[in-house]
Coordinates of C-alpha atoms in Angstrom, one line a residue:
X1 CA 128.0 58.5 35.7
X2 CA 127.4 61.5 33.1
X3 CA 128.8 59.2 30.1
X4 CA 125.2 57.2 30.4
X5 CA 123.0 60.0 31.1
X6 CA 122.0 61.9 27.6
X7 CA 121.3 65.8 27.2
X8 CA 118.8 68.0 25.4
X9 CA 116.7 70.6 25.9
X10 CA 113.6 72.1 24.3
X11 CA 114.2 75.8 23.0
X12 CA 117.3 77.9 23.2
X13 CA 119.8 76.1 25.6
X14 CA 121.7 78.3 28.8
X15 CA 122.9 76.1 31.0
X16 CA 123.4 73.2 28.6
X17 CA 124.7 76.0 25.9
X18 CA 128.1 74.3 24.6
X19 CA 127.3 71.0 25.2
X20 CA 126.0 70.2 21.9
X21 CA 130.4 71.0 20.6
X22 CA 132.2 69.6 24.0
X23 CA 131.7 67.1 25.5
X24 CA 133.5 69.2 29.0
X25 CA 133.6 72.7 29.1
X26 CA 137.1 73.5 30.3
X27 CA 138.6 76.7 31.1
X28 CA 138.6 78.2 27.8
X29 CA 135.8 76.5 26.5
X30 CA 134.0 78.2 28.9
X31 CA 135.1 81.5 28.2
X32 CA 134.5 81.0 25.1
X33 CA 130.6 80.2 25.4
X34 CA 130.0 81.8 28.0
X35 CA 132.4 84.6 28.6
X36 CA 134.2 86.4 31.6
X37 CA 131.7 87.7 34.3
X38 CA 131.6 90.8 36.1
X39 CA 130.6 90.0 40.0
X40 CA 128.1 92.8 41.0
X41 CA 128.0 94.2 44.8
X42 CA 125.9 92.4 47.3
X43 CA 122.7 94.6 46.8
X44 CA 122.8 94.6 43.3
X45 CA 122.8 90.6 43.4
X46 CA 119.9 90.6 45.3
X47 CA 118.2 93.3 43.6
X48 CA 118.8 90.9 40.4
X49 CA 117.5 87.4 42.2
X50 CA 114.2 88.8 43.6
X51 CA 113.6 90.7 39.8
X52 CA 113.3 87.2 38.4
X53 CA 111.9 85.5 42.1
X54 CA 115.3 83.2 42.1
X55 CA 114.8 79.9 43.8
X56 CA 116.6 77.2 45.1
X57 CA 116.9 73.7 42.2
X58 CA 117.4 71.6 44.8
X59 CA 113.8 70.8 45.6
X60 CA 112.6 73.6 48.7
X61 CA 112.2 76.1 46.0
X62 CA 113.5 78.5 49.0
X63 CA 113.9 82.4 47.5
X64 CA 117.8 82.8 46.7
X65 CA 117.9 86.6 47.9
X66 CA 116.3 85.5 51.2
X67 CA 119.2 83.4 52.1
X68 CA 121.7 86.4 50.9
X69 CA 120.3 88.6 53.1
X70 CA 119.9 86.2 55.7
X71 CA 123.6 85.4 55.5
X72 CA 124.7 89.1 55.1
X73 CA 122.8 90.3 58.1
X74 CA 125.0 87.8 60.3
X75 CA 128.1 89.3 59.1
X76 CA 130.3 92.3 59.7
X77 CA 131.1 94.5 56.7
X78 CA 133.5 97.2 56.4
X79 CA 131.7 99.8 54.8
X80 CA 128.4 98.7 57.6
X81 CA 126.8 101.5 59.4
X82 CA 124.9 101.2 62.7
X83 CA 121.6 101.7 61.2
X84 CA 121.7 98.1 59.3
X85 CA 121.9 96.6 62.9
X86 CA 119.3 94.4 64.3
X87 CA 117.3 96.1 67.6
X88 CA 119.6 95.8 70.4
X89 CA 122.7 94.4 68.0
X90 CA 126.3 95.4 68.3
X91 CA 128.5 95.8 65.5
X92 CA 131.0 94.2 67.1
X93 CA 128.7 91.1 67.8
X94 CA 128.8 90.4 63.8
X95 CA 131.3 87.6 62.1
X96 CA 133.6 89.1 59.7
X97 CA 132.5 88.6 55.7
X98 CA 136.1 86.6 55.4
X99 CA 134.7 83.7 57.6
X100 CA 131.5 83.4 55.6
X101 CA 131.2 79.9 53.9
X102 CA 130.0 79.2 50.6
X103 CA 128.5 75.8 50.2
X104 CA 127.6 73.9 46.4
X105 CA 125.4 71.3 47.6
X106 CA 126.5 68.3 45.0
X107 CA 125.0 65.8 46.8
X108 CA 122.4 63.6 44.7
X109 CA 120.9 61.4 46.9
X110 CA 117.7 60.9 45.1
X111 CA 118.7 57.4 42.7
X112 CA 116.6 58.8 40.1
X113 CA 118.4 62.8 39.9
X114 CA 121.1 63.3 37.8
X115 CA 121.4 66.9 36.5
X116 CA 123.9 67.9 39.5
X117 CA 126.2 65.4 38.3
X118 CA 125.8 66.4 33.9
X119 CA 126.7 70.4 35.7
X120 CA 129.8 69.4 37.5
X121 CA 130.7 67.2 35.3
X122 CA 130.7 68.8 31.8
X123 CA 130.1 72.8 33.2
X124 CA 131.6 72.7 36.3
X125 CA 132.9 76.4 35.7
X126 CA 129.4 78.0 35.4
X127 CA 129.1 76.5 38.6
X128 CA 132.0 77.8 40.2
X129 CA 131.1 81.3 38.1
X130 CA 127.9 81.5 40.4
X131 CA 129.6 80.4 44.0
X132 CA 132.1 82.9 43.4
X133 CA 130.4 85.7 42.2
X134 CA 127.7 84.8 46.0
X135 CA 131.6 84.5 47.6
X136 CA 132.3 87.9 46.2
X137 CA 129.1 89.4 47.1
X138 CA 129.1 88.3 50.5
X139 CA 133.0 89.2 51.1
X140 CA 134.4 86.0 51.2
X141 CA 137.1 83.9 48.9
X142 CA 135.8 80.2 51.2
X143 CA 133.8 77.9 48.6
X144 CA 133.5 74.3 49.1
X145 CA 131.8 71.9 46.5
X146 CA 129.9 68.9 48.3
X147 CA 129.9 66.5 45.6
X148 CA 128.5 62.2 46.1
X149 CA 130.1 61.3 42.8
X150 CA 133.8 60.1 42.3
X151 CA 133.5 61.5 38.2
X152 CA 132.3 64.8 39.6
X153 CA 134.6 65.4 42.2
X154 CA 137.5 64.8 39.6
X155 CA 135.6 67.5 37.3
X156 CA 135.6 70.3 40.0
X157 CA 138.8 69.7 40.5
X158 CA 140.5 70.3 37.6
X159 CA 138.1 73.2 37.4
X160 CA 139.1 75.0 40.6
X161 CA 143.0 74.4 39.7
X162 CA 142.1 76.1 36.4
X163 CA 141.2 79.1 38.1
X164 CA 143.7 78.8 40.8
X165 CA 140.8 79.8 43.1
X166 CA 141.0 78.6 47.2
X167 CA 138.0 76.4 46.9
X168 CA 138.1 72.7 48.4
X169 CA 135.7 69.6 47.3
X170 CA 134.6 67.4 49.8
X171 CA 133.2 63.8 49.0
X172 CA 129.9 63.0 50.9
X173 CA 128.3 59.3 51.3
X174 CA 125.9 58.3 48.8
X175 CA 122.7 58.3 50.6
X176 CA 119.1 59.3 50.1
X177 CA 119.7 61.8 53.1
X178 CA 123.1 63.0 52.3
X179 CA 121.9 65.9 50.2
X180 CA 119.6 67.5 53.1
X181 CA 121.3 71.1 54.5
X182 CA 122.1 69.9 57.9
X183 CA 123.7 66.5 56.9
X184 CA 125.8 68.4 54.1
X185 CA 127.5 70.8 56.7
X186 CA 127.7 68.3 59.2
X187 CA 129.8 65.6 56.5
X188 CA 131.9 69.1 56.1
X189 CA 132.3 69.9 59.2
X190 CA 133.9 66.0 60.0
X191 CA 130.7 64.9 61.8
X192 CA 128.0 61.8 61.1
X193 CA 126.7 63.1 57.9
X194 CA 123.3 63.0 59.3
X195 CA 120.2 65.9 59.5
X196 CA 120.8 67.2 62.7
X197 CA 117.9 66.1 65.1
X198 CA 117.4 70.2 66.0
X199 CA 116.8 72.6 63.2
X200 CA 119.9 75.0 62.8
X201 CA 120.0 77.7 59.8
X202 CA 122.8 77.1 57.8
X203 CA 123.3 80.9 57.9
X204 CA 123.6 81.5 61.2
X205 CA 125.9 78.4 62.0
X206 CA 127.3 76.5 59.5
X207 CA 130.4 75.2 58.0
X208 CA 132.9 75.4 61.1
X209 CA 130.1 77.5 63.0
X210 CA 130.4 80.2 60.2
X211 CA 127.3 81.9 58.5
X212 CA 127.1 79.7 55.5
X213 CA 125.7 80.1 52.3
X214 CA 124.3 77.0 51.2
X215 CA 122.2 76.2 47.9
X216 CA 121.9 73.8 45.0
X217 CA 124.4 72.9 42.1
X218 CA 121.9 74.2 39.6
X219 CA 121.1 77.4 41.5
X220 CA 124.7 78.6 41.6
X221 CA 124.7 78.1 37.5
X222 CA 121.5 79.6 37.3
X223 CA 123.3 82.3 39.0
X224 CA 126.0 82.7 36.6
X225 CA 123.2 82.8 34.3
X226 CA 121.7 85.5 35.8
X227 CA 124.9 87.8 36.0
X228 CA 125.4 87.2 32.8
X229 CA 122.0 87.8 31.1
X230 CA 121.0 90.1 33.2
X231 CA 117.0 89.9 34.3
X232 CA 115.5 91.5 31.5
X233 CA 117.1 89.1 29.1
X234 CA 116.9 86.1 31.8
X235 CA 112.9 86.2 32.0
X236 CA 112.5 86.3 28.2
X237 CA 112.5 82.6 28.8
X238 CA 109.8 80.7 31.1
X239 CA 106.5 82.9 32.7
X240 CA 106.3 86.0 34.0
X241 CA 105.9 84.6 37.6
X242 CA 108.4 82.3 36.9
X243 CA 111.5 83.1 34.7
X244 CA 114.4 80.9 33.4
X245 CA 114.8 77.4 32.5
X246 CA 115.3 74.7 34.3
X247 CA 116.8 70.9 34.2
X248 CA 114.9 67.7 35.0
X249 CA 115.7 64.1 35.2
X250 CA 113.9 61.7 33.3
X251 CA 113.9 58.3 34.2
X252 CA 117.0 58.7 35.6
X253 CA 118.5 58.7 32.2
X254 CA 117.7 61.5 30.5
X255 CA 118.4 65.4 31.5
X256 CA 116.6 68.2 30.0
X257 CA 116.8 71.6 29.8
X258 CA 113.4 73.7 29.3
X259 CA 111.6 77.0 30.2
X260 CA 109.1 77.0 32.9
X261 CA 105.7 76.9 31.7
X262 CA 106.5 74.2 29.5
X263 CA 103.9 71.4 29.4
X264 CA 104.9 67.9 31.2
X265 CA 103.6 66.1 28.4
X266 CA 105.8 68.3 25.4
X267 CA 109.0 67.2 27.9
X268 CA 107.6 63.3 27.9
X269 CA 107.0 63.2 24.2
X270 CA 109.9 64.9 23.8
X271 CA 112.3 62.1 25.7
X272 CA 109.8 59.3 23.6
X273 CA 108.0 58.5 26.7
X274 CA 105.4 56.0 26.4
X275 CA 101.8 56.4 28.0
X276 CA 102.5 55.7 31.1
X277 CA 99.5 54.6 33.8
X278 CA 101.8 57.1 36.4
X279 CA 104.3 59.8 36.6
X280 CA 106.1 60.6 39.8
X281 CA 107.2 64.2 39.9
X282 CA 109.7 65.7 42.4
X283 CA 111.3 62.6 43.1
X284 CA 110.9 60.2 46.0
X285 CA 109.6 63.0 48.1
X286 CA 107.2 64.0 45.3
X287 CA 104.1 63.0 44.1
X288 CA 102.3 61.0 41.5
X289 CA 100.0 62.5 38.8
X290 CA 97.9 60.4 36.8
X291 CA 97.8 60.5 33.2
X292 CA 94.5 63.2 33.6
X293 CA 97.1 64.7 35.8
X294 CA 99.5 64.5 33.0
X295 CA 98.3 66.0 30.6
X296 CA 97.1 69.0 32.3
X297 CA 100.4 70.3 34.4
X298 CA 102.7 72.6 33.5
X299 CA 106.5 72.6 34.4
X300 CA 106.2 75.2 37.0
X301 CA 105.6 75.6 40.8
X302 CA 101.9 76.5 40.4
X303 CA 101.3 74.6 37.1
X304 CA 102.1 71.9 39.3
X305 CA 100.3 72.4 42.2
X306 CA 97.1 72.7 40.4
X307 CA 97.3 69.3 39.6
X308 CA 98.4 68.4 42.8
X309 CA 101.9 67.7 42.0
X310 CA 105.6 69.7 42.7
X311 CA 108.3 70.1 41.0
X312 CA 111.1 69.5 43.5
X313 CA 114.3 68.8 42.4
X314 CA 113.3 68.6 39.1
X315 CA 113.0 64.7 39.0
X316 CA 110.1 62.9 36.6
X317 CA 109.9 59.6 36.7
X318 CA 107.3 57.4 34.6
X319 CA 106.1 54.2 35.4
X320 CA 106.1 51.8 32.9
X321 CA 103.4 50.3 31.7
X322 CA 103.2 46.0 32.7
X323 CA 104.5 46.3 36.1
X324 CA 102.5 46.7 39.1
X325 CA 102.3 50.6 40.7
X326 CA 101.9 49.1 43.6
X327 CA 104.3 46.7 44.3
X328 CA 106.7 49.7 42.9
X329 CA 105.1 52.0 45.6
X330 CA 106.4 49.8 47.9
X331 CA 109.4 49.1 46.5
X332 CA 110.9 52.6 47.0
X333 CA 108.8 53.0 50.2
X334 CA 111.1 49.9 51.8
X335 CA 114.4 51.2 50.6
X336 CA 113.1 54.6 52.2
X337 CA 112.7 53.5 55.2
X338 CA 116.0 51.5 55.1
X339 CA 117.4 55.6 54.1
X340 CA 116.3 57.1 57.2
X341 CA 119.3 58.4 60.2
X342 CA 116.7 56.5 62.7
X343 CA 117.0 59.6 65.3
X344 CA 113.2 60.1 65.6
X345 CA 110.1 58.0 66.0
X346 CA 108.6 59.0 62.8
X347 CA 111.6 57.1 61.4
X348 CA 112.5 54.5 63.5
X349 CA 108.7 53.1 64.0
X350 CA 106.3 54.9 62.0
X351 CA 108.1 54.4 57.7
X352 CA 108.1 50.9 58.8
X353 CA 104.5 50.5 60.0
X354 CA 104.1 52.4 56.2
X355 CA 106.2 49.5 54.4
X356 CA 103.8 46.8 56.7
X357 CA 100.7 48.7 55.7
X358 CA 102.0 48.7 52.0
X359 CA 103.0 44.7 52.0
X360 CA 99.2 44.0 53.6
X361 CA 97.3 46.0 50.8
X362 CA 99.6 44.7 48.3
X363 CA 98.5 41.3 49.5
X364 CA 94.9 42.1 49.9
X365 CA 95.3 42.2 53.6
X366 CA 94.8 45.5 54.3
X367 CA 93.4 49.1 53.3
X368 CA 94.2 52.5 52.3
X369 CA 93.2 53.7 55.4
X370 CA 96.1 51.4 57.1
X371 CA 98.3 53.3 54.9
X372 CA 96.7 56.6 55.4
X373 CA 96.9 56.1 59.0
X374 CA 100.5 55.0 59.4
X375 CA 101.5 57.5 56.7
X376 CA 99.9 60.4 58.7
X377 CA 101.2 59.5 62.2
X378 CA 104.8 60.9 62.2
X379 CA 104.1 63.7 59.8
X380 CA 105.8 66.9 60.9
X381 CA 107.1 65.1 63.9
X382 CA 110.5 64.4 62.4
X383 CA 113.5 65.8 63.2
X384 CA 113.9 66.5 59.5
X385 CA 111.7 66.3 56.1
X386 CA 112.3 62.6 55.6
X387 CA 109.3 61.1 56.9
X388 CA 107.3 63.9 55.3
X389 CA 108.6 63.4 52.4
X390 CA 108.2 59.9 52.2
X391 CA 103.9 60.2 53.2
X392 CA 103.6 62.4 50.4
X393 CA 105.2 59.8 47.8
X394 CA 103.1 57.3 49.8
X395 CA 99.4 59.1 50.0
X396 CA 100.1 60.4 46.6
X397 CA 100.4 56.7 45.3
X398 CA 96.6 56.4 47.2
X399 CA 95.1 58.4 44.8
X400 CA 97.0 58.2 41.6
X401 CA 96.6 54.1 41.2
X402 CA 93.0 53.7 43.0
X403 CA 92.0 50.9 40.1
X404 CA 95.1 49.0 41.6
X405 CA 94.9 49.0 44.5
X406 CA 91.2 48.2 44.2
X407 CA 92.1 45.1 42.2
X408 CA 94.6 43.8 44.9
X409 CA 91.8 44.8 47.7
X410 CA 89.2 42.5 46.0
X411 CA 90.9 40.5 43.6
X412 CA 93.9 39.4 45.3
X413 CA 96.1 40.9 43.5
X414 CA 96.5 43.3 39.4
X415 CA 98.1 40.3 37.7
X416 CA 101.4 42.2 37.0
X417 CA 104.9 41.7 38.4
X418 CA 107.2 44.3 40.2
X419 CA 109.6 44.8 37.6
X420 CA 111.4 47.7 39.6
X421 CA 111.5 49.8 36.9
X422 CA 111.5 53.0 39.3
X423 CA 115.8 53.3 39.8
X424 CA 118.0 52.7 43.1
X425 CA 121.2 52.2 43.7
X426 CA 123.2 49.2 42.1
X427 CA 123.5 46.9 45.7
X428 CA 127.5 46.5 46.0
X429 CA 126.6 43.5 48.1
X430 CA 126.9 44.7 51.4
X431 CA 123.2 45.1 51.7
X432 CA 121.5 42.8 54.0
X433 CA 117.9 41.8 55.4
X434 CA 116.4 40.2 58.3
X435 CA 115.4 36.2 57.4
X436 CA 113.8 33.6 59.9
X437 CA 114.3 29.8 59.3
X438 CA 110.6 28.1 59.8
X439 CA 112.2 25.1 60.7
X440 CA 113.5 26.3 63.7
X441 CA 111.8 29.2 64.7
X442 CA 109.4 27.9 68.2
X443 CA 107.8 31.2 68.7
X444 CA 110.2 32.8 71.6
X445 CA 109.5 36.4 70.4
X446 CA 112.9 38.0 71.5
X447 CA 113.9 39.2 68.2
X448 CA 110.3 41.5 68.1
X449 CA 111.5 42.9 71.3
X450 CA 115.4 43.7 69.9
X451 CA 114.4 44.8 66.9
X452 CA 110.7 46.1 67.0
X453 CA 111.3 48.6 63.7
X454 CA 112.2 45.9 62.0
X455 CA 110.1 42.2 63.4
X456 CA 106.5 42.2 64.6
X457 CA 104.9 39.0 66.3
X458 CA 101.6 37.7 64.6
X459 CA 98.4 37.0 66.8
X460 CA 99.9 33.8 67.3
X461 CA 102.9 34.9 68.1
X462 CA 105.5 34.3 65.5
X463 CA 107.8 36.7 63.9
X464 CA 106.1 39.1 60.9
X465 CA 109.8 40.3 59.0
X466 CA 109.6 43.8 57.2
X467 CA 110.5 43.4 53.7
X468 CA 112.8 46.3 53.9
X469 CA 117.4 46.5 54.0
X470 CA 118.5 46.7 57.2
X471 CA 119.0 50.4 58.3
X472 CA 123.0 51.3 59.0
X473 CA 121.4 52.4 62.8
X474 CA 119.9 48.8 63.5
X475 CA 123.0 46.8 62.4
X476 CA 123.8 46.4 65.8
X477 CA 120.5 45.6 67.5
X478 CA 120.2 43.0 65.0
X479 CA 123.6 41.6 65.0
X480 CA 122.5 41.1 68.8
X481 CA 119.3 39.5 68.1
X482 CA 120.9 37.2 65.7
X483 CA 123.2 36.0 68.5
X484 CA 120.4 35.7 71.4
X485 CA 117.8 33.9 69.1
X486 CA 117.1 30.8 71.6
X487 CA 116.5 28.3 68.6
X488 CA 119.2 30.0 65.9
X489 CA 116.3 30.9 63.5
X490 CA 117.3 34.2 62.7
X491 CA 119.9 35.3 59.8
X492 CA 120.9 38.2 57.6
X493 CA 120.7 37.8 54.0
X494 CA 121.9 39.2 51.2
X495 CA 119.5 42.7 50.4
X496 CA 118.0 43.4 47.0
X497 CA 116.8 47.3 47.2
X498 CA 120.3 48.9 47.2
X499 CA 120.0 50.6 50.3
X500 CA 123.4 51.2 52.4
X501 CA 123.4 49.3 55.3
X502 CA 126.2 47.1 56.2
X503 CA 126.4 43.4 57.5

């Protein structure tokens, strides 16, 4: 919900301009702050977005123009002579511009994001400015808002019947996954809003089998920006590699607006963040710094990675100090792997060998080279970035907390409690997770063999039970192996990590 997330920004505010007078910007609101745009032609737009190397906000950082192009060169336009043909292309083997889609990916799945939802929620017109001015460019009036949140949806509603414009808003499942390309035109298109298992470019099939047009909330407002600025007066702001502002989530709380360039410890002091023995940047899928790394980045794709750290989606998340890194490592780890579609062995079998690696060195049992091991197995295997994603937040965690992890190697433990300060989703109660009942259990080992992601047998063969929500893919298999368990010993139980599975 916006009403609980706060907004500021640090130097001269563009896509937060206004929101210090309303708390929405309607209609005429935002005419009034930002004026009417003019939508410029197709090459002039990407002309614009390569001037000031546009990327995507929501976390690829994938060029802007590239995907024009890549979406114009699938499509038939009126005024289009042979020479712009691919090498043995007919014109008449091109879609026509009216069928092109133009997606605004909504969809925060990460619990800790929340700058998609402020946009649509208090600016949802500079949104809409930027899809249609790509609509216009590309020769097409089709727009559809993807939006997770219920406040959101309502916003862009009243937004699009303020400008009478034939866009629809479609309401996707909240779920880490839900935001990724393929599982946003798949929950359009009607389908399992799943990654698809094989790799298909949104702009050559997307919405309805359409080229498609498919980027971040932020990225179609930074659009609007753009237009509106123009790129001279759009890169006075940030570096010269990389222009512009941005917005980041911190703590899942706060949402700022500042240039690139801007040092991650003047946005931390800024949002009163304590010293912090962590700082997770990109989200889930990011990576930790620690505070050397801190206090040495910069808010930018290569300040970043020369402290071995990404921006992403714009996500920072500090740990707080008294709770264990650790045990909040494996925290999110567990509700990851409860997040995953389960349509690839990197998912089904290797994120929970991660959690099991995680629960032994957080019991002293095991080593970071379990974890670097299991983490490392599936990676680019996966039928999408999921279990990539999830070893980089995990082998990141390796070498960010090395004095914890050392205490729970040799010490049996760091003393501190999980607090789960890093944020998932509030459990509505349908969550549930695999229990065993040690008085009846005798040791059959079936449930191991129905559910392997989920049960391991011990060297003396009893059932080892990964701490992690039960997967919406597994209900099944373990409804069954609640059923077949020859001494009744196995149950579901009410799940703590928020995670959406259902009993």
């Amino acid at each position: 919900m916006t009403s609980t997330v706060t907004v500021s920004g640090i130097g001269g505010p563009r896509l937060t301009l206004g929101f210090d007078r309303f708390d929405r910007l309607d209609i005429d609101r935002h005419l009034a702050v930002h004026g009417k745009l003019r939508a410029p032609g197709l090459d002039d737009l990407v002309r614009m977005a390569e001037q000031v190397d546009m990327r995507g906000r929501g976390g690829a950082g994938f060029p802007f123009a590239r995907k024009l192009m890549a979406v114009a060169a699938r499509i038939r336009h009126p005024t289009a002579d042979q020479t712009a043909l691919l090498p043995g292309e007919r014109a008449d083997e091109r879609g026509s511009s009216e069928n092109v889609v133009v997606v605004v990916n909504g969809a925060e799945g990460e619990p800790g994001s929340s700058k998609d939802k402020v946009l649509l929620g208090r600016a949802p017109h500079l949104v809409l400015d930027g899809a249609q001015i790509a609509a216009s460019a590309l020769g097409t009036q089709r727009i559809v808002v993807a939006v997770e949140d219920d406040e959101a949806a309502r916003s862009v509603r009243a937004a699009i019947s303020e400008r009478r414009m034939p866009a629809r808003v479609v309401r996707l499942t909240e779920r880490f996954i839900s935001g990724e390309s393929g599982a946003v035109v798949r929950a359009i298109n009607g389908e399992i809003p799943i990654p698809p298992g094989v790799k298909v470019r949104a702009s050559d099939s997307g919405v309805d089998g359409f080229p498609t047009l498919l980027s971040n909330t932020e990225t179609f407002a930074q659009l609007a920006v753009l237009v509106s600025l123009g790129p001279d007066l759009y890169a006075s702001a940030g570096t010269e590699e990389e222009p512009g502002t941005t917005l980041l989530t911190i703590g899942g709380t706060q949402v700022v607006e500042a240039p690139y360039g801007t040092p991650l410890q003047t946005v931390l002091d800024h949002c009163k963040v304590p010293p912090s023995p962590g700082v997770l940047v990109g989200g889930y899928h990011g990576m930790w710094l620690d505070p050397a790394g801190v206090s040495r980045a910069l808010l930018s794709r290569a300040g970043m990675r020369r402290v071995g750290g990404t921006v992403g989606a714009g996500i920072i998340l500090p740990l707080t100090q008294g709770t264990c890194p650790l045990g909040e490592v494996t925290r999110i780890a567990s509700y990851l792997a409860a997040q995953s579609a389960g349509q690839c062995g990197p998912c089904r079998l290797g994120l929970p060998d991660v959690v099991r690696s995680l629960n032994a060195l957080t019991e002293g049992a095991g080593t970071v080279e379990d974890v670097r091991r299991a983490a490392g197995v599936g990676r680019g295997r996966g039928a999408c970035t999921h279990p990539d994603g999830t070893a980089r937040f995990v082998l990141s965690a390796m070498e960010a907390f090395g004095a914890d992890i050392d205490a729970h190697r040799w010490g049996g433990g760091c003393g501190l409690s999980t607090y789960g300060v890093l944020p998932l989703p509030v459990p509505d109660g349908s969550e549930g997770r695999v229990a065993i009942d040690w008085s009846r259990c005798d040791g059959h080992g079936l449930c191991a063999y129905l559910v392997p992601e989920l049960i391991q047998l011990d060297r003396y063969g009893f059932p080892v039970v990964l701490g992690t929500d039960i997967p919406a893919w597994l209900e099944k298999d373990v409804q069954k192996a609640v059923a077949m368990c020859p001494a009744l010993a196995l149950r579901v139980v009410d799940g703590v990590s928020g995670a959406t599975s259902r009993r």
